[in-house]
Amino acid sequence: MNKQKRLEIFQRLAEAIPEPETELNYSTPFELLIAVILSAQATDKGVNIATDKLFPVANTPEAIYALGEEGLKEYIKTIGLFNTKGANIIKTCKMLIELHNSQVPDNRKDLEALPGVGRKTANVVLNTAFGHPTMAVDTHIFRVSNRTKLAPGKNVLEVEQKLLKNVPKEYIIPAHHLLILHGRYTCTARKPRCGACCIYDLCEYKEKTA
């Protein structure tokens, strides 16, 4: 896939998705961090149901830490792996209070040192909360990148590195959400909605549907 085709793909996606934003509900970098930790192997809708009840009660490291694991679990027990996630969130809050003046760090090293925060979560927070040119490759981005041949790769790190290299500079910040939303609603897993796709003629997927 050449440079001009990649540019055209992102121009069309940006036109079709004029407000490429996360579908997780949040109002601060800390709320986003907690929501993203909870979103692993869970839907954004399911996370929002939990955080819409949690955040009005506790939306700072001190407030959530004060709930304790048992108190926090009452709010997140509908989410998969809530026991592990709850324990990690409490530990993360403690570290934020003790090491970062209760602020979410805006660098990868400190973010990935927090319990429950891996490379993908760090990339989401850096991109969405702080506007860094990062690419959090989830299942949607991995699928779209490989299907379209925009950035084919055998694993998420390979796809991430190719996207960072190949995405036009003017779209590097919104590209994360443009690709996620395109994958979530158009280039779906079981059967892509090729007939409703704005980049149908640019996509190099060999098994396009009518």
PDB file of N, CA, C and O in Angstrom, residues 69-117:
ATOM      1  N   GLU A  69     -10.348  -2.530  48.540  1.00  0.00           N
ATOM      2  CA  GLU A  69     -10.694  -3.511  47.509  1.00  0.00           C
ATOM      3  C   GLU A  69     -12.156  -3.941  47.581  1.00  0.00           C
ATOM      4  O   GLU A  69     -12.850  -3.997  46.565  1.00  0.00           O
ATOM      5  N   GLU A  70     -12.625  -4.243  48.767  1.00  0.00           N
ATOM      6  CA  GLU A  70     -14.004  -4.726  48.911  1.00  0.00           C
ATOM      7  C   GLU A  70     -15.012  -3.658  48.523  1.00  0.00           C
ATOM      8  O   GLU A  70     -16.020  -3.929  47.866  1.00  0.00           O
ATOM      9  N   GLY A  71     -14.747  -2.432  48.930  1.00  0.00           N
ATOM     10  CA  GLY A  71     -15.658  -1.343  48.586  1.00  0.00           C
ATOM     11  C   GLY A  71     -15.673  -1.077  47.093  1.00  0.00           C
ATOM     12  O   GLY A  71     -16.737  -0.860  46.504  1.00  0.00           O
ATOM     13  N   LEU A  72     -14.505  -1.112  46.472  1.00  0.00           N
ATOM     14  CA  LEU A  72     -14.415  -0.878  45.029  1.00  0.00           C
ATOM     15  C   LEU A  72     -15.119  -1.980  44.251  1.00  0.00           C
ATOM     16  O   LEU A  72     -15.813  -1.709  43.263  1.00  0.00           O
ATOM     17  N   LYS A  73     -14.968  -3.204  44.704  1.00  0.00           N
ATOM     18  CA  LYS A  73     -15.561  -4.337  43.988  1.00  0.00           C
ATOM     19  C   LYS A  73     -17.085  -4.239  43.906  1.00  0.00           C
ATOM     20  O   LYS A  73     -17.697  -4.759  42.971  1.00  0.00           O
ATOM     21  N   GLU A  74     -17.708  -3.590  44.859  1.00  0.00           N
ATOM     22  CA  GLU A  74     -19.158  -3.420  44.811  1.00  0.00           C
ATOM     23  C   GLU A  74     -19.589  -2.632  43.576  1.00  0.00           C
ATOM     24  O   GLU A  74     -20.694  -2.807  43.073  1.00  0.00           O
ATOM     25  N   TYR A  75     -18.699  -1.767  43.092  1.00  0.00           N
ATOM     26  CA  TYR A  75     -19.019  -0.947  41.915  1.00  0.00           C
ATOM     27  C   TYR A  75     -18.624  -1.621  40.603  1.00  0.00           C
ATOM     28  O   TYR A  75     -19.215  -1.329  39.560  1.00  0.00           O
ATOM     29  N   ILE A  76     -17.624  -2.504  40.659  1.00  0.00           N
ATOM     30  CA  ILE A  76     -17.093  -3.056  39.403  1.00  0.00           C
ATOM     31  C   ILE A  76     -17.353  -4.553  39.248  1.00  0.00           C
ATOM     32  O   ILE A  76     -16.836  -5.181  38.315  1.00  0.00           O
ATOM     33  N   LYS A  77     -18.170  -5.133  40.120  1.00  0.00           N
ATOM     34  CA  LYS A  77     -18.360  -6.589  40.114  1.00  0.00           C
ATOM     35  C   LYS A  77     -19.074  -7.125  38.879  1.00  0.00           C
ATOM     36  O   LYS A  77     -19.102  -8.333  38.652  1.00  0.00           O
ATOM     37  N   THR A  78     -19.670  -6.235  38.081  1.00  0.00           N
ATOM     38  CA  THR A  78     -20.325  -6.676  36.838  1.00  0.00           C
ATOM     39  C   THR A  78     -19.327  -6.808  35.690  1.00  0.00           C
ATOM     40  O   THR A  78     -19.677  -7.274  34.606  1.00  0.00           O
ATOM     41  N   ILE A  79     -18.076  -6.398  35.917  1.00  0.00           N
ATOM     42  CA  ILE A  79     -17.051  -6.410  34.877  1.00  0.00           C
ATOM     43  C   ILE A  79     -16.175  -7.655  35.019  1.00  0.00           C
ATOM     44  O   ILE A  79     -15.819  -8.042  36.131  1.00  0.00           O
ATOM     45  N   GLY A  80     -15.829  -8.259  33.912  1.00  0.00           N
ATOM     46  CA  GLY A  80     -14.983  -9.444  33.940  1.00  0.00           C
ATOM     47  C   GLY A  80     -13.648  -9.195  34.621  1.00  0.00           C
ATOM     48  O   GLY A  80     -13.087  -8.100  34.531  1.00  0.00           O
ATOM     49  N   LEU A  81     -13.159 -10.202  35.332  1.00  0.00           N
ATOM     50  CA  LEU A  81     -11.876 -10.135  36.044  1.00  0.00           C
ATOM     51  C   LEU A  81     -11.859  -9.026  37.095  1.00  0.00           C
ATOM     52  O   LEU A  81     -10.809  -8.439  37.376  1.00  0.00           O
ATOM     53  N   PHE A  82     -13.020  -8.748  37.693  1.00  0.00           N
ATOM     54  CA  PHE A  82     -13.110  -7.599  38.598  1.00  0.00           C
ATOM     55  C   PHE A  82     -12.239  -7.755  39.844  1.00  0.00           C
ATOM     56  O   PHE A  82     -11.767  -6.751  40.404  1.00  0.00           O
ATOM     57  N   ASN A  83     -12.010  -8.990  40.295  1.00  0.00           N
ATOM     58  CA  ASN A  83     -11.163  -9.177  41.478  1.00  0.00           C
ATOM     59  C   ASN A  83      -9.733  -8.695  41.217  1.00  0.00           C
ATOM     60  O   ASN A  83      -9.165  -7.925  42.006  1.00  0.00           O
ATOM     61  N   THR A  84      -9.168  -9.144  40.101  1.00  0.00           N
ATOM     62  CA  THR A  84      -7.800  -8.745  39.740  1.00  0.00           C
ATOM     63  C   THR A  84      -7.732  -7.257  39.441  1.00  0.00           C
ATOM     64  O   THR A  84      -6.812  -6.553  39.890  1.00  0.00           O
ATOM     65  N   LYS A  85      -8.701  -6.765  38.689  1.00  0.00           N
ATOM     66  CA  LYS A  85      -8.711  -5.348  38.330  1.00  0.00           C
ATOM     67  C   LYS A  85      -8.863  -4.468  39.572  1.00  0.00           C
ATOM     68  O   LYS A  85      -8.209  -3.427  39.690  1.00  0.00           O
ATOM     69  N   GLY A  86      -9.710  -4.888  40.488  1.00  0.00           N
ATOM     70  CA  GLY A  86      -9.901  -4.122  41.721  1.00  0.00           C
ATOM     71  C   GLY A  86      -8.624  -4.034  42.527  1.00  0.00           C
ATOM     72  O   GLY A  86      -8.246  -2.969  43.030  1.00  0.00           O
ATOM     73  N   ALA A  87      -7.933  -5.157  42.663  1.00  0.00           N
ATOM     74  CA  ALA A  87      -6.675  -5.176  43.411  1.00  0.00           C
ATOM     75  C   ALA A  87      -5.638  -4.281  42.743  1.00  0.00           C
ATOM     76  O   ALA A  87      -4.925  -3.518  43.418  1.00  0.00           O
ATOM     77  N   ASN A  88      -5.561  -4.347  41.418  1.00  0.00           N
ATOM     78  CA  ASN A  88      -4.599  -3.518  40.698  1.00  0.00           C
ATOM     79  C   ASN A  88      -4.914  -2.031  40.825  1.00  0.00           C
ATOM     80  O   ASN A  88      -4.008  -1.204  40.971  1.00  0.00           O
ATOM     81  N   ILE A  89      -6.191  -1.690  40.771  1.00  0.00           N
ATOM     82  CA  ILE A  89      -6.582  -0.280  40.868  1.00  0.00           C
ATOM     83  C   ILE A  89      -6.231   0.291  42.236  1.00  0.00           C
ATOM     84  O   ILE A  89      -5.722   1.413  42.348  1.00  0.00           O
ATOM     85  N   ILE A  90      -6.468  -0.468  43.287  1.00  0.00           N
ATOM     86  CA  ILE A  90      -6.116   0.001  44.636  1.00  0.00           C
ATOM     87  C   ILE A  90      -4.612   0.211  44.750  1.00  0.00           C
ATOM     88  O   ILE A  90      -4.138   1.226  45.293  1.00  0.00           O
ATOM     89  N   LYS A  91      -3.823  -0.722  44.229  1.00  0.00           N
ATOM     90  CA  LYS A  91      -2.365  -0.587  44.258  1.00  0.00           C
ATOM     91  C   LYS A  91      -1.915   0.609  43.416  1.00  0.00           C
ATOM     92  O   LYS A  91      -0.991   1.342  43.798  1.00  0.00           O
ATOM     93  N   THR A  92      -2.564   0.802  42.280  1.00  0.00           N
ATOM     94  CA  THR A  92      -2.229   1.941  41.415  1.00  0.00           C
ATOM     95  C   THR A  92      -2.521   3.261  42.118  1.00  0.00           C
ATOM     96  O   THR A  92      -1.717   4.198  42.060  1.00  0.00           O
ATOM     97  N   CYS A  93      -3.656   3.333  42.778  1.00  0.00           N
ATOM     98  CA  CYS A  93      -4.008   4.560  43.507  1.00  0.00           C
ATOM     99  C   CYS A  93      -2.969   4.866  44.585  1.00  0.00           C
ATOM    100  O   CYS A  93      -2.571   6.024  44.780  1.00  0.00           O
ATOM    101  N   LYS A  94      -2.536   3.841  45.275  1.00  0.00           N
ATOM    102  CA  LYS A  94      -1.522   4.014  46.323  1.00  0.00           C
ATOM    103  C   LYS A  94      -0.221   4.567  45.726  1.00  0.00           C
ATOM    104  O   LYS A  94       0.390   5.489  46.291  1.00  0.00           O
ATOM    105  N   MET A  95       0.179   4.030  44.582  1.00  0.00           N
ATOM    106  CA  MET A  95       1.401   4.503  43.935  1.00  0.00           C
ATOM    107  C   MET A  95       1.254   5.937  43.437  1.00  0.00           C
ATOM    108  O   MET A  95       2.191   6.743  43.535  1.00  0.00           O
ATOM    109  N   LEU A  96       0.090   6.263  42.897  1.00  0.00           N
ATOM    110  CA  LEU A  96      -0.135   7.628  42.414  1.00  0.00           C
ATOM    111  C   LEU A  96      -0.039   8.632  43.564  1.00  0.00           C
ATOM    112  O   LEU A  96       0.551   9.709  43.430  1.00  0.00           O
ATOM    113  N   ILE A  97      -0.606   8.264  44.698  1.00  0.00           N
ATOM    114  CA  ILE A  97      -0.577   9.143  45.868  1.00  0.00           C
ATOM    115  C   ILE A  97       0.851   9.306  46.385  1.00  0.00           C
ATOM    116  O   ILE A  97       1.308  10.432  46.646  1.00  0.00           O
ATOM    117  N   GLU A  98       1.560   8.195  46.497  1.00  0.00           N
ATOM    118  CA  GLU A  98       2.878   8.216  47.137  1.00  0.00           C
ATOM    119  C   GLU A  98       4.005   8.680  46.214  1.00  0.00           C
ATOM    120  O   GLU A  98       4.969   9.301  46.679  1.00  0.00           O
ATOM    121  N   LEU A  99       3.886   8.398  44.930  1.00  0.00           N
ATOM    122  CA  LEU A  99       4.991   8.673  44.019  1.00  0.00           C
ATOM    123  C   LEU A  99       4.743   9.804  43.022  1.00  0.00           C
ATOM    124  O   LEU A  99       5.700  10.366  42.479  1.00  0.00           O
ATOM    125  N   HIS A 100       3.479  10.134  42.774  1.00  0.00           N
ATOM    126  CA  HIS A 100       3.180  11.082  41.697  1.00  0.00           C
ATOM    127  C   HIS A 100       2.254  12.222  42.105  1.00  0.00           C
ATOM    128  O   HIS A 100       1.594  12.826  41.253  1.00  0.00           O
ATOM    129  N   ASN A 101       2.213  12.508  43.403  1.00  0.00           N
ATOM    130  CA  ASN A 101       1.391  13.624  43.883  1.00  0.00           C
ATOM    131  C   ASN A 101      -0.059  13.501  43.409  1.00  0.00           C
ATOM    132  O   ASN A 101      -0.718  14.484  43.074  1.00  0.00           O
ATOM    133  N   SER A 102      -0.525  12.256  43.333  1.00  0.00           N
ATOM    134  CA  SER A 102      -1.903  11.924  42.935  1.00  0.00           C
ATOM    135  C   SER A 102      -2.228  12.285  41.480  1.00  0.00           C
ATOM    136  O   SER A 102      -3.400  12.330  41.099  1.00  0.00           O
ATOM    137  N   GLN A 103      -1.201  12.518  40.679  1.00  0.00           N
ATOM    138  CA  GLN A 103      -1.411  12.849  39.272  1.00  0.00           C
ATOM    139  C   GLN A 103      -1.037  11.662  38.384  1.00  0.00           C
ATOM    140  O   GLN A 103      -0.121  10.900  38.693  1.00  0.00           O
ATOM    141  N   VAL A 104      -1.745  11.516  37.281  1.00  0.00           N
ATOM    142  CA  VAL A 104      -1.422  10.463  36.316  1.00  0.00           C
ATOM    143  C   VAL A 104      -0.184  10.898  35.537  1.00  0.00           C
ATOM    144  O   VAL A 104      -0.182  11.981  34.935  1.00  0.00           O
ATOM    145  N   PRO A 105       0.875  10.110  35.538  1.00  0.00           N
ATOM    146  CA  PRO A 105       2.084  10.503  34.800  1.00  0.00           C
ATOM    147  C   PRO A 105       1.842  10.516  33.297  1.00  0.00           C
ATOM    148  O   PRO A 105       1.039   9.751  32.776  1.00  0.00           O
ATOM    149  N   ASP A 106       2.542  11.416  32.608  1.00  0.00           N
ATOM    150  CA  ASP A 106       2.351  11.530  31.163  1.00  0.00           C
ATOM    151  C   ASP A 106       3.546  10.965  30.394  1.00  0.00           C
ATOM    152  O   ASP A 106       3.917  11.465  29.339  1.00  0.00           O
ATOM    153  N   ASN A 107       4.144   9.900  30.949  1.00  0.00           N
ATOM    154  CA  ASN A 107       5.232   9.233  30.241  1.00  0.00           C
ATOM    155  C   ASN A 107       5.068   7.717  30.381  1.00  0.00           C
ATOM    156  O   ASN A 107       4.499   7.224  31.357  1.00  0.00           O
ATOM    157  N   ARG A 108       5.533   7.002  29.388  1.00  0.00           N
ATOM    158  CA  ARG A 108       5.327   5.558  29.306  1.00  0.00           C
ATOM    159  C   ARG A 108       5.951   4.802  30.479  1.00  0.00           C
ATOM    160  O   ARG A 108       5.336   3.906  31.051  1.00  0.00           O
ATOM    161  N   LYS A 109       7.172   5.152  30.847  1.00  0.00           N
ATOM    162  CA  LYS A 109       7.873   4.420  31.890  1.00  0.00           C
ATOM    163  C   LYS A 109       7.084   4.402  33.189  1.00  0.00           C
ATOM    164  O   LYS A 109       6.872   3.342  33.798  1.00  0.00           O
ATOM    165  N   ASP A 110       6.623   5.560  33.638  1.00  0.00           N
ATOM    166  CA  ASP A 110       5.888   5.633  34.902  1.00  0.00           C
ATOM    167  C   ASP A 110       4.499   5.013  34.792  1.00  0.00           C
ATOM    168  O   ASP A 110       4.006   4.403  35.745  1.00  0.00           O
ATOM    169  N   LEU A 111       3.869   5.167  33.636  1.00  0.00           N
ATOM    170  CA  LEU A 111       2.547   4.557  33.456  1.00  0.00           C
ATOM    171  C   LEU A 111       2.634   3.032  33.505  1.00  0.00           C
ATOM    172  O   LEU A 111       1.856   2.377  34.195  1.00  0.00           O
ATOM    173  N   GLU A 112       3.595   2.462  32.793  1.00  0.00           N
ATOM    174  CA  GLU A 112       3.701   1.010  32.736  1.00  0.00           C
ATOM    175  C   GLU A 112       4.189   0.404  34.050  1.00  0.00           C
ATOM    176  O   GLU A 112       4.089  -0.811  34.247  1.00  0.00           O
ATOM    177  N   ALA A 113       4.679   1.246  34.946  1.00  0.00           N
ATOM    178  CA  ALA A 113       5.074   0.757  36.278  1.00  0.00           C
ATOM    179  C   ALA A 113       3.871   0.596  37.200  1.00  0.00           C
ATOM    180  O   ALA A 113       3.972  -0.031  38.261  1.00  0.00           O
ATOM    181  N   LEU A 114       2.710   1.118  36.799  1.00  0.00           N
ATOM    182  CA  LEU A 114       1.505   1.019  37.615  1.00  0.00           C
ATOM    183  C   LEU A 114       0.862  -0.362  37.441  1.00  0.00           C
ATOM    184  O   LEU A 114       0.774  -0.874  36.321  1.00  0.00           O
ATOM    185  N   PRO A 115       0.392  -0.977  38.519  1.00  0.00           N
ATOM    186  CA  PRO A 115      -0.268  -2.290  38.428  1.00  0.00           C
ATOM    187  C   PRO A 115      -1.488  -2.240  37.505  1.00  0.00           C
ATOM    188  O   PRO A 115      -2.303  -1.316  37.587  1.00  0.00           O
ATOM    189  N   GLY A 116      -1.581  -3.210  36.628  1.00  0.00           N
ATOM    190  CA  GLY A 116      -2.720  -3.272  35.719  1.00  0.00           C
ATOM    191  C   GLY A 116      -2.557  -2.442  34.461  1.00  0.00           C
ATOM    192  O   GLY A 116      -3.455  -2.398  33.619  1.00  0.00           O
ATOM    193  N   VAL A 117      -1.403  -1.774  34.321  1.00  0.00           N
ATOM    194  CA  VAL A 117      -1.172  -0.930  33.153  1.00  0.00           C
ATOM    195  C   VAL A 117      -0.077  -1.542  32.283  1.00  0.00           C
ATOM    196  O   VAL A 117       1.089  -1.596  32.684  1.00  0.00           O
TER     197      VAL A 117
END
